Amino acid sequence: MLLGCIGDDFTGSSDLANTLSKQGMRVTQYSGVPTGPADAGVEAGVVALKSRSIPAKDAIAQSLAALDWLKAQGCTQFLFKYCSTFDSTPEGNIGPVAAALAQALDARKVVVCPVFPGAGRTLYQGHLFVQDRLLNESGMEHHPLNPMTDADIRRFLARQTDMKVGHVGFAAVRQGADAIAEALTRADAEGARLIVVDALSDADLMEIGAALDGAPLVTGGSGIAMGLPENFRRKGLLSGEGSAWQGVEGACVVLSGSCSTATRGQVARHREAGLPLFEINADDAVAGRLDAQEIAAWALAQAARPLVFSSADPEEVRRAQNTHGRETVAAAIETLFAAIARALVAGGVGRLVVAGGETSGAVVEGLDLTSLEIGPEIAPGAPALRTVAAGGRPLALALKSGNFGGVDFFAEADAVLRGH
Ligand SMILES: Nc1ncnc2c1ncn2[C@@H]1O[C@H](COP(=O)(O)OP(=O)(O)OP(=O)(O)O)[C@@H](O)[C@H]1O
Ligand SMILES: O=C(O)[C@@H](O)C(=O)CO
């Protein structure tokens, strides 16, 4: 294994795995830190954690355990993947985890670059944009777990860590790899250890990637990985073999615990199409009034692709959080989705489409899936995944980040997961 990656959530990890796979690396995504060695031939390993919204000290401990495992697999470069909208709070976890990994690797000039142009996330003068809006006016200010209220990533990161934060602006980035490398060296000489780097396009990310040849630690969204495989390829280290994808027949069920704008549009499209749906009410989930077995049985009895969702608008999310507490309601809904997924797999479901990073983490952990093969891209940042579930049956999955995918994502995912 050459490149060792640590993702702070499950959908984000599959986004990263997708980028690396498209750039020609043989990638496997692991659910949590594996207990045994990786299969031979894996060139990039992505350890998916559910560490985005847990206490910072736990996120650090899990990330360091992942680092140890990846080191033991022979990796020479490490990548910490977080959200392209920098989802975190002033307490962390991006700064604390990046700083802990930098200490453990004795790494300097650690790039911080959440940019993902394919999803409209760009960084200019240290400020993060989602399409043409600043991060804090993009809808992310209403996120249920990590409301993002500051678009200045330099300032926000500096609140999370004592490590000095630097910046490489677009003026250097537009001049290409050598200028970027020089600017990183200057920032390092000024004492900065975590360095926020502007980027507007995939071409910028390729140049940044070239400048990071041999850098022990890189951090960012999936875009920062775009230019890294080429460094290994140039040295003749990649096999050039892609992975063969096979779809899975049988029933397809969509589970959505994401309340993000894009997901709510996808739920609305499903409703308009007259497809079967079951709405999970937050109060019922907290009170334990919903039976996962019954919901799964209902879903498996549908002739057309059913949707089970708790996705609600920001006002309803706020009401539920004020009534029950943010963590209580999130935990109740995530536990319920995990139980529904287990019942669906026991009932022989072939394809699961899951919307929401936390929700996907709960489902993958609930199903006890240890490793996932990466298949074709469904939408930017969302690949098809395949695994063997309990009972030895194949299961195809799509784990969609909240704000990814067009309005028809559920139908598109169903088709790609089926393989034709
Ligand atoms: N109706 C609801 N009321 C309150 N909280 C909810 C409701 N529905 C879902 N949640 C919780 O909101 C959180 C949504 O986070 P999740 O990561 O799954 O989606 P997302 O934030 O849209 O996706 P991503 O993290 O990929 O951007 C989960 O913890 C979920 O349990
Ligand atoms: O980077 C992104 O936007 C996604 O991969 C993600 O992490 C959202 O959960």
JSON list of C-alpha atoms in Angstrom, two decimals, residues 18-161:
[
{"chain": "A", "resi": 18, "resn": "ASN", "atom": "CA", "xyz": [-13.76, 7.47, -6.00]},
{"chain": "A", "resi": 19, "resn": "THR", "atom": "CA", "xyz": [-11.23, 10.22, -6.81]},
{"chain": "A", "resi": 20, "resn": "LEU", "atom": "CA", "xyz": [-8.23, 7.94, -6.29]},
{"chain": "A", "resi": 21, "resn": "SER", "atom": "CA", "xyz": [-9.84, 5.14, -8.30]},
{"chain": "A", "resi": 22, "resn": "LYS", "atom": "CA", "xyz": [-10.62, 7.52, -11.18]},
{"chain": "A", "resi": 23, "resn": "GLN", "atom": "CA", "xyz": [-6.96, 8.59, -11.14]},
{"chain": "A", "resi": 24, "resn": "GLY", "atom": "CA", "xyz": [-5.91, 4.97, -11.61]},
{"chain": "A", "resi": 25, "resn": "MET", "atom": "CA", "xyz": [-5.07, 3.66, -8.13]},
{"chain": "A", "resi": 26, "resn": "ARG", "atom": "CA", "xyz": [-6.36, 0.32, -6.82]},
{"chain": "A", "resi": 27, "resn": "VAL", "atom": "CA", "xyz": [-8.38, 1.41, -3.80]},
{"chain": "A", "resi": 28, "resn": "THR", "atom": "CA", "xyz": [-10.15, -0.35, -0.95]},
{"chain": "A", "resi": 29, "resn": "GLN", "atom": "CA", "xyz": [-12.31, 1.40, 1.63]},
{"chain": "A", "resi": 30, "resn": "TYR", "atom": "CA", "xyz": [-12.27, -0.06, 5.14]},
{"chain": "A", "resi": 31, "resn": "SER", "atom": "CA", "xyz": [-14.96, 0.47, 7.70]},
{"chain": "A", "resi": 32, "resn": "GLY", "atom": "CA", "xyz": [-13.05, 1.45, 10.85]},
{"chain": "A", "resi": 33, "resn": "VAL", "atom": "CA", "xyz": [-9.50, 0.31, 11.56]},
{"chain": "A", "resi": 34, "resn": "PRO", "atom": "CA", "xyz": [-9.08, -3.26, 10.19]},
{"chain": "A", "resi": 35, "resn": "THR", "atom": "CA", "xyz": [-7.87, -5.96, 12.55]},
{"chain": "A", "resi": 36, "resn": "GLY", "atom": "CA", "xyz": [-5.87, -7.90, 9.94]},
{"chain": "A", "resi": 37, "resn": "PRO", "atom": "CA", "xyz": [-3.53, -6.97, 7.09]},
{"chain": "A", "resi": 38, "resn": "ALA", "atom": "CA", "xyz": [-4.77, -5.49, 3.80]},
{"chain": "A", "resi": 39, "resn": "ASP", "atom": "CA", "xyz": [-5.17, -7.67, 0.71]},
{"chain": "A", "resi": 40, "resn": "ALA", "atom": "CA", "xyz": [-2.14, -7.72, -1.58]},
{"chain": "A", "resi": 41, "resn": "GLY", "atom": "CA", "xyz": [-2.27, -5.25, -4.45]},
{"chain": "A", "resi": 42, "resn": "VAL", "atom": "CA", "xyz": [-4.17, -2.46, -2.70]},
{"chain": "A", "resi": 43, "resn": "GLU", "atom": "CA", "xyz": [-2.38, 0.77, -3.65]},
{"chain": "A", "resi": 44, "resn": "ALA", "atom": "CA", "xyz": [-4.51, 3.23, -1.65]},
{"chain": "A", "resi": 45, "resn": "GLY", "atom": "CA", "xyz": [-6.35, 2.26, 1.52]},
{"chain": "A", "resi": 46, "resn": "VAL", "atom": "CA", "xyz": [-9.07, 4.50, 2.91]},
{"chain": "A", "resi": 47, "resn": "VAL", "atom": "CA", "xyz": [-9.91, 3.89, 6.57]},
{"chain": "A", "resi": 48, "resn": "ALA", "atom": "CA", "xyz": [-13.39, 5.34, 7.06]},
{"chain": "A", "resi": 49, "resn": "LEU", "atom": "CA", "xyz": [-14.03, 6.57, 10.59]},
{"chain": "A", "resi": 50, "resn": "LYS", "atom": "CA", "xyz": [-17.13, 8.15, 12.06]},
{"chain": "A", "resi": 51, "resn": "SER", "atom": "CA", "xyz": [-15.07, 10.80, 13.78]},
{"chain": "A", "resi": 52, "resn": "ARG", "atom": "CA", "xyz": [-16.41, 14.08, 12.41]},
{"chain": "A", "resi": 53, "resn": "SER", "atom": "CA", "xyz": [-18.83, 14.88, 15.22]},
{"chain": "A", "resi": 54, "resn": "ILE", "atom": "CA", "xyz": [-17.45, 13.01, 18.23]},
{"chain": "A", "resi": 55, "resn": "PRO", "atom": "CA", "xyz": [-15.35, 14.56, 21.06]},
{"chain": "A", "resi": 56, "resn": "ALA", "atom": "CA", "xyz": [-11.97, 15.73, 19.69]},
{"chain": "A", "resi": 57, "resn": "LYS", "atom": "CA", "xyz": [-9.94, 13.43, 21.96]},
{"chain": "A", "resi": 58, "resn": "ASP", "atom": "CA", "xyz": [-11.80, 10.36, 20.64]},
{"chain": "A", "resi": 59, "resn": "ALA", "atom": "CA", "xyz": [-11.37, 11.54, 17.04]},
{"chain": "A", "resi": 60, "resn": "ILE", "atom": "CA", "xyz": [-7.62, 11.91, 17.67]},
{"chain": "A", "resi": 61, "resn": "ALA", "atom": "CA", "xyz": [-7.33, 8.45, 19.24]},
{"chain": "A", "resi": 62, "resn": "GLN", "atom": "CA", "xyz": [-9.19, 6.78, 16.37]},
{"chain": "A", "resi": 63, "resn": "SER", "atom": "CA", "xyz": [-7.22, 8.67, 13.72]},
{"chain": "A", "resi": 64, "resn": "LEU", "atom": "CA", "xyz": [-3.88, 7.73, 15.33]},
{"chain": "A", "resi": 65, "resn": "ALA", "atom": "CA", "xyz": [-4.97, 4.08, 15.45]},
{"chain": "A", "resi": 66, "resn": "ALA", "atom": "CA", "xyz": [-5.81, 4.28, 11.74]},
{"chain": "A", "resi": 67, "resn": "LEU", "atom": "CA", "xyz": [-2.42, 5.89, 11.09]},
{"chain": "A", "resi": 68, "resn": "ASP", "atom": "CA", "xyz": [-0.62, 3.04, 12.89]},
{"chain": "A", "resi": 69, "resn": "TRP", "atom": "CA", "xyz": [-2.45, 0.44, 10.79]},
{"chain": "A", "resi": 70, "resn": "LEU", "atom": "CA", "xyz": [-1.72, 2.28, 7.54]},
{"chain": "A", "resi": 71, "resn": "LYS", "atom": "CA", "xyz": [1.95, 2.65, 8.51]},
{"chain": "A", "resi": 72, "resn": "ALA", "atom": "CA", "xyz": [2.08, -1.10, 9.15]},
{"chain": "A", "resi": 73, "resn": "GLN", "atom": "CA", "xyz": [0.77, -1.66, 5.58]},
{"chain": "A", "resi": 74, "resn": "GLY", "atom": "CA", "xyz": [3.83, 0.18, 4.22]},
{"chain": "A", "resi": 75, "resn": "CYS", "atom": "CA", "xyz": [2.26, 3.54, 3.27]},
{"chain": "A", "resi": 76, "resn": "THR", "atom": "CA", "xyz": [4.71, 6.36, 2.63]},
{"chain": "A", "resi": 77, "resn": "GLN", "atom": "CA", "xyz": [2.22, 9.21, 2.34]},
{"chain": "A", "resi": 78, "resn": "PHE", "atom": "CA", "xyz": [-0.89, 9.89, 4.44]},
{"chain": "A", "resi": 79, "resn": "LEU", "atom": "CA", "xyz": [-4.02, 11.86, 3.72]},
{"chain": "A", "resi": 80, "resn": "PHE", "atom": "CA", "xyz": [-6.60, 13.09, 6.24]},
{"chain": "A", "resi": 81, "resn": "LYS", "atom": "CA", "xyz": [-9.94, 13.56, 4.44]},
{"chain": "A", "resi": 82, "resn": "TYR", "atom": "CA", "xyz": [-12.60, 15.86, 5.86]},
{"chain": "A", "resi": 83, "resn": "CYS", "atom": "CA", "xyz": [-15.58, 17.55, 4.33]},
{"chain": "A", "resi": 84, "resn": "SER", "atom": "CA", "xyz": [-15.32, 19.98, 1.41]},
{"chain": "A", "resi": 85, "resn": "THR", "atom": "CA", "xyz": [-17.53, 22.28, 3.48]},
{"chain": "A", "resi": 86, "resn": "PHE", "atom": "CA", "xyz": [-15.06, 21.94, 6.39]},
{"chain": "A", "resi": 87, "resn": "ASP", "atom": "CA", "xyz": [-17.78, 20.50, 8.67]},
{"chain": "A", "resi": 88, "resn": "SER", "atom": "CA", "xyz": [-16.54, 20.96, 12.23]},
{"chain": "A", "resi": 89, "resn": "THR", "atom": "CA", "xyz": [-17.10, 23.17, 15.26]},
{"chain": "A", "resi": 90, "resn": "PRO", "atom": "CA", "xyz": [-14.74, 25.68, 16.94]},
{"chain": "A", "resi": 91, "resn": "GLU", "atom": "CA", "xyz": [-13.69, 22.77, 19.21]},
{"chain": "A", "resi": 92, "resn": "GLY", "atom": "CA", "xyz": [-12.72, 20.55, 16.27]},
{"chain": "A", "resi": 93, "resn": "ASN", "atom": "CA", "xyz": [-12.26, 18.00, 14.93]},
{"chain": "A", "resi": 94, "resn": "ILE", "atom": "CA", "xyz": [-10.29, 19.04, 11.85]},
{"chain": "A", "resi": 95, "resn": "GLY", "atom": "CA", "xyz": [-7.61, 21.12, 13.60]},
{"chain": "A", "resi": 96, "resn": "PRO", "atom": "CA", "xyz": [-6.98, 18.74, 16.52]},
{"chain": "A", "resi": 97, "resn": "VAL", "atom": "CA", "xyz": [-6.78, 15.64, 14.29]},
{"chain": "A", "resi": 98, "resn": "ALA", "atom": "CA", "xyz": [-4.57, 17.33, 11.67]},
{"chain": "A", "resi": 99, "resn": "ALA", "atom": "CA", "xyz": [-2.25, 18.57, 14.44]},
{"chain": "A", "resi": 100, "resn": "ALA", "atom": "CA", "xyz": [-2.07, 15.13, 16.10]},
{"chain": "A", "resi": 101, "resn": "LEU", "atom": "CA", "xyz": [-1.27, 13.42, 12.79]},
{"chain": "A", "resi": 102, "resn": "ALA", "atom": "CA", "xyz": [1.36, 16.09, 12.00]},
{"chain": "A", "resi": 103, "resn": "GLN", "atom": "CA", "xyz": [3.02, 15.48, 15.39]},
{"chain": "A", "resi": 104, "resn": "ALA", "atom": "CA", "xyz": [2.92, 11.71, 14.98]},
{"chain": "A", "resi": 105, "resn": "LEU", "atom": "CA", "xyz": [4.51, 11.91, 11.53]},
{"chain": "A", "resi": 106, "resn": "ASP", "atom": "CA", "xyz": [6.80, 14.81, 12.40]},
{"chain": "A", "resi": 107, "resn": "ALA", "atom": "CA", "xyz": [5.29, 16.45, 9.32]},
{"chain": "A", "resi": 108, "resn": "ARG", "atom": "CA", "xyz": [5.73, 20.11, 8.38]},
{"chain": "A", "resi": 109, "resn": "LYS", "atom": "CA", "xyz": [4.11, 22.15, 5.59]},
{"chain": "A", "resi": 110, "resn": "VAL", "atom": "CA", "xyz": [0.82, 20.32, 6.11]},
{"chain": "A", "resi": 111, "resn": "VAL", "atom": "CA", "xyz": [-1.60, 21.49, 3.43]},
{"chain": "A", "resi": 112, "resn": "VAL", "atom": "CA", "xyz": [-5.23, 22.22, 4.39]},
{"chain": "A", "resi": 113, "resn": "CYS", "atom": "CA", "xyz": [-7.37, 22.32, 1.25]},
{"chain": "A", "resi": 114, "resn": "PRO", "atom": "CA", "xyz": [-11.08, 21.43, 1.38]},
{"chain": "A", "resi": 115, "resn": "VAL", "atom": "CA", "xyz": [-11.55, 22.38, -2.31]},
{"chain": "A", "resi": 116, "resn": "PHE", "atom": "CA", "xyz": [-13.77, 20.18, -4.52]},
{"chain": "A", "resi": 117, "resn": "PRO", "atom": "CA", "xyz": [-14.54, 22.07, -7.76]},
{"chain": "A", "resi": 118, "resn": "GLY", "atom": "CA", "xyz": [-16.77, 19.25, -9.09]},
{"chain": "A", "resi": 119, "resn": "ALA", "atom": "CA", "xyz": [-19.15, 19.97, -6.20]},
{"chain": "A", "resi": 120, "resn": "GLY", "atom": "CA", "xyz": [-18.74, 23.74, -6.41]},
{"chain": "A", "resi": 121, "resn": "ARG", "atom": "CA", "xyz": [-16.37, 24.11, -3.41]},
{"chain": "A", "resi": 122, "resn": "THR", "atom": "CA", "xyz": [-13.55, 26.57, -4.11]},
{"chain": "A", "resi": 123, "resn": "LEU", "atom": "CA", "xyz": [-11.19, 28.49, -1.83]},
{"chain": "A", "resi": 124, "resn": "TYR", "atom": "CA", "xyz": [-10.05, 32.01, -2.61]},
{"chain": "A", "resi": 125, "resn": "GLN", "atom": "CA", "xyz": [-8.12, 34.35, -0.33]},
{"chain": "A", "resi": 126, "resn": "GLY", "atom": "CA", "xyz": [-8.60, 31.81, 2.44]},
{"chain": "A", "resi": 127, "resn": "HIS", "atom": "CA", "xyz": [-12.41, 31.91, 2.10]},
{"chain": "A", "resi": 128, "resn": "LEU", "atom": "CA", "xyz": [-14.45, 28.84, 1.23]},
{"chain": "A", "resi": 129, "resn": "PHE", "atom": "CA", "xyz": [-17.25, 29.13, -1.34]},
{"chain": "A", "resi": 130, "resn": "VAL", "atom": "CA", "xyz": [-20.08, 26.74, -2.19]},
{"chain": "A", "resi": 131, "resn": "GLN", "atom": "CA", "xyz": [-20.90, 27.62, -5.80]},
{"chain": "A", "resi": 132, "resn": "ASP", "atom": "CA", "xyz": [-21.25, 31.43, -5.72]},
{"chain": "A", "resi": 133, "resn": "ARG", "atom": "CA", "xyz": [-22.02, 31.72, -1.98]},
{"chain": "A", "resi": 134, "resn": "LEU", "atom": "CA", "xyz": [-19.67, 32.07, 0.95]},
{"chain": "A", "resi": 135, "resn": "LEU", "atom": "CA", "xyz": [-19.78, 28.93, 3.12]},
{"chain": "A", "resi": 136, "resn": "ASN", "atom": "CA", "xyz": [-21.67, 30.69, 5.91]},
{"chain": "A", "resi": 137, "resn": "GLU", "atom": "CA", "xyz": [-24.42, 31.78, 3.48]},
{"chain": "A", "resi": 138, "resn": "SER", "atom": "CA", "xyz": [-24.66, 28.50, 1.58]},
{"chain": "A", "resi": 139, "resn": "GLY", "atom": "CA", "xyz": [-27.18, 26.67, 3.76]},
{"chain": "A", "resi": 140, "resn": "MET", "atom": "CA", "xyz": [-24.33, 25.07, 5.76]},
{"chain": "A", "resi": 141, "resn": "GLU", "atom": "CA", "xyz": [-25.05, 27.55, 8.55]},
{"chain": "A", "resi": 142, "resn": "HIS", "atom": "CA", "xyz": [-28.14, 25.36, 9.26]},
{"chain": "A", "resi": 143, "resn": "HIS", "atom": "CA", "xyz": [-26.31, 22.01, 9.40]},
{"chain": "A", "resi": 144, "resn": "PRO", "atom": "CA", "xyz": [-27.83, 19.85, 12.20]},
{"chain": "A", "resi": 145, "resn": "LEU", "atom": "CA", "xyz": [-24.45, 18.84, 13.71]},
{"chain": "A", "resi": 146, "resn": "ASN", "atom": "CA", "xyz": [-21.79, 21.24, 12.39]},
{"chain": "A", "resi": 147, "resn": "PRO", "atom": "CA", "xyz": [-23.33, 24.61, 11.54]},
{"chain": "A", "resi": 148, "resn": "MET", "atom": "CA", "xyz": [-20.69, 26.51, 9.52]},
{"chain": "A", "resi": 149, "resn": "THR", "atom": "CA", "xyz": [-20.86, 30.19, 10.34]},
{"chain": "A", "resi": 150, "resn": "ASP", "atom": "CA", "xyz": [-17.41, 31.39, 9.23]},
{"chain": "A", "resi": 151, "resn": "ALA", "atom": "CA", "xyz": [-16.11, 31.12, 5.65]},
{"chain": "A", "resi": 152, "resn": "ASP", "atom": "CA", "xyz": [-12.55, 32.22, 6.55]},
{"chain": "A", "resi": 153, "resn": "ILE", "atom": "CA", "xyz": [-10.90, 28.82, 6.89]},
{"chain": "A", "resi": 154, "resn": "ARG", "atom": "CA", "xyz": [-7.67, 30.34, 8.26]},
{"chain": "A", "resi": 155, "resn": "ARG", "atom": "CA", "xyz": [-9.55, 32.02, 11.12]},
{"chain": "A", "resi": 156, "resn": "PHE", "atom": "CA", "xyz": [-11.83, 29.05, 11.78]},
{"chain": "A", "resi": 157, "resn": "LEU", "atom": "CA", "xyz": [-8.95, 26.54, 11.83]},
{"chain": "A", "resi": 158, "resn": "ALA", "atom": "CA", "xyz": [-6.91, 28.79, 14.14]},
{"chain": "A", "resi": 159, "resn": "ARG", "atom": "CA", "xyz": [-9.74, 28.52, 16.68]},
{"chain": "A", "resi": 160, "resn": "GLN", "atom": "CA", "xyz": [-9.38, 24.73, 16.68]},
{"chain": "A", "resi": 161, "resn": "THR", "atom": "CA", "xyz": [-5.64, 24.32, 17.26]}
]
